[in-house]
Coordinates of C-alpha atoms in Angstrom, one line a residue:
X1 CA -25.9 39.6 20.5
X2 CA -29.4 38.1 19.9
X3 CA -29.8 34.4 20.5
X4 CA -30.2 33.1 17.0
X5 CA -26.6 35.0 16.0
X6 CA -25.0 33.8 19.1
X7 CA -26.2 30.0 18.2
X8 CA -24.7 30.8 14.6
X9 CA -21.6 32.0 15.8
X10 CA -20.5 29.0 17.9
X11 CA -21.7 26.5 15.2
X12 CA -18.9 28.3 12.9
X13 CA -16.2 28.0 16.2
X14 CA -17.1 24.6 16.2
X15 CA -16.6 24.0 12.7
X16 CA -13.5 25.9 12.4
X17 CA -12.0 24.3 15.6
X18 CA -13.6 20.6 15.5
X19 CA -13.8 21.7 19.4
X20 CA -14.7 24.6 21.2
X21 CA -14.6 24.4 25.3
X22 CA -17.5 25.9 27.5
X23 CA -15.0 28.7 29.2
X24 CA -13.9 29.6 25.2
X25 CA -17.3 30.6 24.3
X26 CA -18.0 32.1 27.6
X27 CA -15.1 34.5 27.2
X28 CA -15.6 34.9 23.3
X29 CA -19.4 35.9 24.1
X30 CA -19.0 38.1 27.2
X31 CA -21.8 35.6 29.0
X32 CA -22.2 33.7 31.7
X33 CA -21.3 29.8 31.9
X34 CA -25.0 29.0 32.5
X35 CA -26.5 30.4 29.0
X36 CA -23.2 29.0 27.0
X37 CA -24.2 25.7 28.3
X38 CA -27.8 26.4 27.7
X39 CA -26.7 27.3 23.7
X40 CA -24.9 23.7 23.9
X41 CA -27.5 22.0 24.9
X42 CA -30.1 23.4 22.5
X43 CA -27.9 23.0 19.4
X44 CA -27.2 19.5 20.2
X45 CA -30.8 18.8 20.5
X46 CA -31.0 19.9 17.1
X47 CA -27.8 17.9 16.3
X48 CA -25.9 20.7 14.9
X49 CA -23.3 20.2 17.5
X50 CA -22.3 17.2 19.7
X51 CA -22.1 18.1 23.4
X52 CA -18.7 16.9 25.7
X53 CA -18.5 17.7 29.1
X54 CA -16.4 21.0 29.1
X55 CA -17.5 21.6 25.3
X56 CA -18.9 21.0 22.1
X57 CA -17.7 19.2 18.6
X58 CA -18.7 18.9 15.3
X59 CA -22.1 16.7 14.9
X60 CA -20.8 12.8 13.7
X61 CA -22.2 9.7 12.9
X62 CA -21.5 6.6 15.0
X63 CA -21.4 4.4 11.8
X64 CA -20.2 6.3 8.6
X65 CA -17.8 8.5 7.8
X66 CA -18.0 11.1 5.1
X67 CA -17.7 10.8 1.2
X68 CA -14.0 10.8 0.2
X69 CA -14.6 13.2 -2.3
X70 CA -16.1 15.5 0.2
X71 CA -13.2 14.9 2.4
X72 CA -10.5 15.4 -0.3
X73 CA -11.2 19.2 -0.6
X74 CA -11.5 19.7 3.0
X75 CA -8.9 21.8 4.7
X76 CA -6.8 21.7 2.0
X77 CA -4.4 24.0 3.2
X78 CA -3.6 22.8 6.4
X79 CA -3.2 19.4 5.0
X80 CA -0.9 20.6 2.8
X81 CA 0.9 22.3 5.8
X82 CA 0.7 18.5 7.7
X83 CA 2.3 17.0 4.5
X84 CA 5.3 19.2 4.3
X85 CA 6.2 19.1 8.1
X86 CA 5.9 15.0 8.2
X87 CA 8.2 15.0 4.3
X88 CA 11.0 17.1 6.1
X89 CA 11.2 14.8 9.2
X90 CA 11.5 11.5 6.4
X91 CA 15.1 11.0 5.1
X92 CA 15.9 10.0 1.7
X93 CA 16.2 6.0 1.4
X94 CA 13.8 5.6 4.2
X95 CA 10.7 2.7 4.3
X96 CA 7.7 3.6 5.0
X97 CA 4.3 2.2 4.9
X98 CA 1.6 5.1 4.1
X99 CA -2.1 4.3 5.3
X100 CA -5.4 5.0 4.2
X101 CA -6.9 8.5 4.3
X102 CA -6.8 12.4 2.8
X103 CA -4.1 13.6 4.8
X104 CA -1.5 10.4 4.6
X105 CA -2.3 10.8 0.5
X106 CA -1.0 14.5 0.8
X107 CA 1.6 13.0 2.7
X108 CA 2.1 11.1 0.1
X109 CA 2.4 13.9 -2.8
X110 CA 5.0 15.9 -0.4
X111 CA 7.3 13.2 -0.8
X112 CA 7.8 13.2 -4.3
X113 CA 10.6 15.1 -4.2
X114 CA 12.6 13.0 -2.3
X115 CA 14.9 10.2 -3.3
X116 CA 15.1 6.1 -3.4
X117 CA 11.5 6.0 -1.0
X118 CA 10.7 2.1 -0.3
X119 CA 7.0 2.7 0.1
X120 CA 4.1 -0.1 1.5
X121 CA 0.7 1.4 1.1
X122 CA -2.6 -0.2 1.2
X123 CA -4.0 3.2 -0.5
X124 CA -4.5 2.8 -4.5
X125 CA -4.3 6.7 -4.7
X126 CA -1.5 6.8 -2.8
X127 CA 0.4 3.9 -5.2
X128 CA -0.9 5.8 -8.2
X129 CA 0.5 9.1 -7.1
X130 CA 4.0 7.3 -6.5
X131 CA 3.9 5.0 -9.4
X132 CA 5.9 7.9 -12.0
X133 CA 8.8 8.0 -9.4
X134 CA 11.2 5.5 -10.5
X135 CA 13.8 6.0 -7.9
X136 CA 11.1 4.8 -5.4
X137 CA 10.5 1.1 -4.8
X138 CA 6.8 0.9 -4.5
X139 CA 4.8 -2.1 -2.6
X140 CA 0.9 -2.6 -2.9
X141 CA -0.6 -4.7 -0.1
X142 CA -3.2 -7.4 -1.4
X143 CA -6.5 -7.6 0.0
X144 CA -10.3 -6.4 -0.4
X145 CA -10.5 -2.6 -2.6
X146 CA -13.3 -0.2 -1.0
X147 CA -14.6 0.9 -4.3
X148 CA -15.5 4.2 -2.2
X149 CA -12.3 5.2 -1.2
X150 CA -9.3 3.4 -2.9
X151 CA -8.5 1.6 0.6
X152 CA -7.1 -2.1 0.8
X153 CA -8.5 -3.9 3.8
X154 CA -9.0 -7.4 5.2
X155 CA -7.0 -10.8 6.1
X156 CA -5.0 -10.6 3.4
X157 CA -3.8 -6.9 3.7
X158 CA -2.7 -7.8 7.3
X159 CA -0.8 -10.9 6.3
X160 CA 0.9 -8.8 4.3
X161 CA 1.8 -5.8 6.1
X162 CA 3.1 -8.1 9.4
X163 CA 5.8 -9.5 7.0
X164 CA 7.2 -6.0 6.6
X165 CA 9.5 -4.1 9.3
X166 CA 9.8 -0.3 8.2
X167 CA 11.2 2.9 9.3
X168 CA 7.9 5.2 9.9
X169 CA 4.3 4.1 9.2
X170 CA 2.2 7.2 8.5
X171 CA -1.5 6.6 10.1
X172 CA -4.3 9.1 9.5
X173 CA -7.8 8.8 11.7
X174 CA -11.3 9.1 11.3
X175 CA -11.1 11.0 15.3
X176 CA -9.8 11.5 18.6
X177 CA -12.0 11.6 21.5
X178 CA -11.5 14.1 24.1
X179 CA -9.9 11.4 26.1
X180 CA -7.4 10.8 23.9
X181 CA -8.6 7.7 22.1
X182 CA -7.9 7.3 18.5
X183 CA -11.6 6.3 16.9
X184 CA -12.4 5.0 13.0
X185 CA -15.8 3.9 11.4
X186 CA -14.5 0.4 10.0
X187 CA -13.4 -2.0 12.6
X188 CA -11.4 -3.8 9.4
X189 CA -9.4 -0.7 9.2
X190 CA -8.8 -0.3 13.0
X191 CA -6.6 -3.6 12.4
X192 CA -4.9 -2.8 9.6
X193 CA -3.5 0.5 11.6
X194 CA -2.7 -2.1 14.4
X195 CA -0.2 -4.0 12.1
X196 CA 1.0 -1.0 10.6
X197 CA 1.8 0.3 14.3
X198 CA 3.3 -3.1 15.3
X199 CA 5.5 -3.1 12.5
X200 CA 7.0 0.5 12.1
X201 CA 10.2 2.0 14.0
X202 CA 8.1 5.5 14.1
X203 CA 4.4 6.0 14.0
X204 CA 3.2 9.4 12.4
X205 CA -0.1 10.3 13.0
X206 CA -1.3 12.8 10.9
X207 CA -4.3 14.8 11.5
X208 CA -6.1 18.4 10.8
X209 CA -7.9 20.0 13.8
X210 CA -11.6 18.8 12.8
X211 CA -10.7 15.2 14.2
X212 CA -10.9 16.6 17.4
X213 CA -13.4 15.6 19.5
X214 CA -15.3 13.9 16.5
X215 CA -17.2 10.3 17.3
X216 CA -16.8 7.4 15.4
X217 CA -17.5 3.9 16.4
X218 CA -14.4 1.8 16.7
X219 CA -11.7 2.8 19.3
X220 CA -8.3 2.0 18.1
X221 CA -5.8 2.3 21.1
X222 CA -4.9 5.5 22.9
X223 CA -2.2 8.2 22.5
X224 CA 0.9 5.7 23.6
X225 CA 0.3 3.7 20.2
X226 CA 2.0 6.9 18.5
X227 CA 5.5 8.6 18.2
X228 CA 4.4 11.7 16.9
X229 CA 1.2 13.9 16.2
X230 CA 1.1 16.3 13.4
X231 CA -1.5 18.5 13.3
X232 CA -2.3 22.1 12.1
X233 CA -3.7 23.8 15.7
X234 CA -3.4 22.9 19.3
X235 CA -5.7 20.1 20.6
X236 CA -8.0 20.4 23.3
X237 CA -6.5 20.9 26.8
X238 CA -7.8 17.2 27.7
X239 CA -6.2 16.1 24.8
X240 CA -2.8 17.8 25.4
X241 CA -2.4 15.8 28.7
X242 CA -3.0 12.6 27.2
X243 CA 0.1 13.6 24.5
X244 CA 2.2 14.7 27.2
X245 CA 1.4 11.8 29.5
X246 CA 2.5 9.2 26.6
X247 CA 5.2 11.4 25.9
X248 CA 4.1 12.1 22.1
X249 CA 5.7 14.6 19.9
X250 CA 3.5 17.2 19.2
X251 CA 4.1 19.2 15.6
X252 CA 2.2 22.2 15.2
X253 CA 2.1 22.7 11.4

């Protein structure tokens, strides 16, 4: 395989994976470790890939994420697939606060079917979705709208959410570092997860593959903030020690 086709070929790993490891392409590709790294380091001079020690992952920016409507339509399918597994582990009559994000809104839509759902949400798509469900009592945290996205953030929203004490809080994320740390764009955001963290039983994080490995500015908290990871493919083999060191509970979906 020529150069050129080779390059090609691991940009499409990467975005299919969100993270390919050096020894992956080096078996994949039949070459050696030196002209794998040699591909990396090209491409991310080009920024068509971001280089990790071990790796590569999708190219990012430090500051902004994507468009929401671009993120709506991607991975569709394995979001759907997240959104299923997370609605079977929910019992009818649970609380629940539902967070920002594509993924917590499918989340959202696989629960319709259930029953007598007490629902805090600081997601206007996500209160929109539920509003036709009578049976569900349905709470809209106050605070600043992002026009861009439907999100709720700022004092307000975590005044709000810290006088609340429910069953599961279902978080979605911008990333997840090969370390383990959970990263978003907006540090207003990061604190609004916090509170939802501090004040659920459970803590759901729900996440497609592409997350992996991604950068984004503002760190979170690492892998013990979380009871359970949903997610539609493995994570990276850094990433899987972190889970098993805070004892998470991995759902492959």
């Amino acid at each position: 395989m020529k150069q050129t086709q080779r390059h090609e070929s691991i940009i499409d790993l990467v975005r299919k994976h969100g993270y390919v490891s050096t020894e992956e392409l080096v078996e994949h590709f039949g070459v050696s470790p030196q002209t794998i790294r040699r591909d990396l380091n090209e491409l991310a001079e080009q920024s068509k890939i971001q280089r990790h020690h071990g790796g590569a992952a999708l190219p990012s920016s430090s500051a902004v994420n994507a468009a929401y409507h671009d993120r709506k339509v991607m991975w569709l399918e394995e979001k759907a697939r997240i959104a299923e597994r997370v609605a079977s582990h929910i019992p009818d009559g649970a609380t629940l606060f539902i967070d920002i994000g594509t993924t917590p809104e499918a989340v959202a839509h696989a629960l319709l079917n259930h029953k007598n759902l007490r629902v805090v949400t600081n997601n206007l798509n996500v209160a929109t979705l539920l509003t036709g469900k009578e049976d569900f009592r349905l709470i809209l945290a106050g605070g600043e709208v992002r026009s861009r996205d439907g999100g709720i953030i700022g004092e307000a929203t975590l005044d709000f959410i810290s006088q609340f004490r429910l069953d599961y809080g279902i978080l979605g994320i911008s990333g997840i570092d090969m370390d383990g740390s959970l990263l978003e764009f907006d540090y207003h955001e990061v604190r609004t997860k916090r509170a939802i963290i501090e004040n659920s039983r459970s803590v759901m994080l729900v996440t497609d593959h592409s997350k992996f490995g991604r950068n984004a500015m503002v760190n979170l908290g690492n892998m013990g903030l979380i009871d359970y990871l949903f997610t539609d493919e493995e994570p990276p083999a850094s990433v899987m020690s972190i889970i098993k060191q805070f004892d998470v509970k991995l759902e492959l979906c």
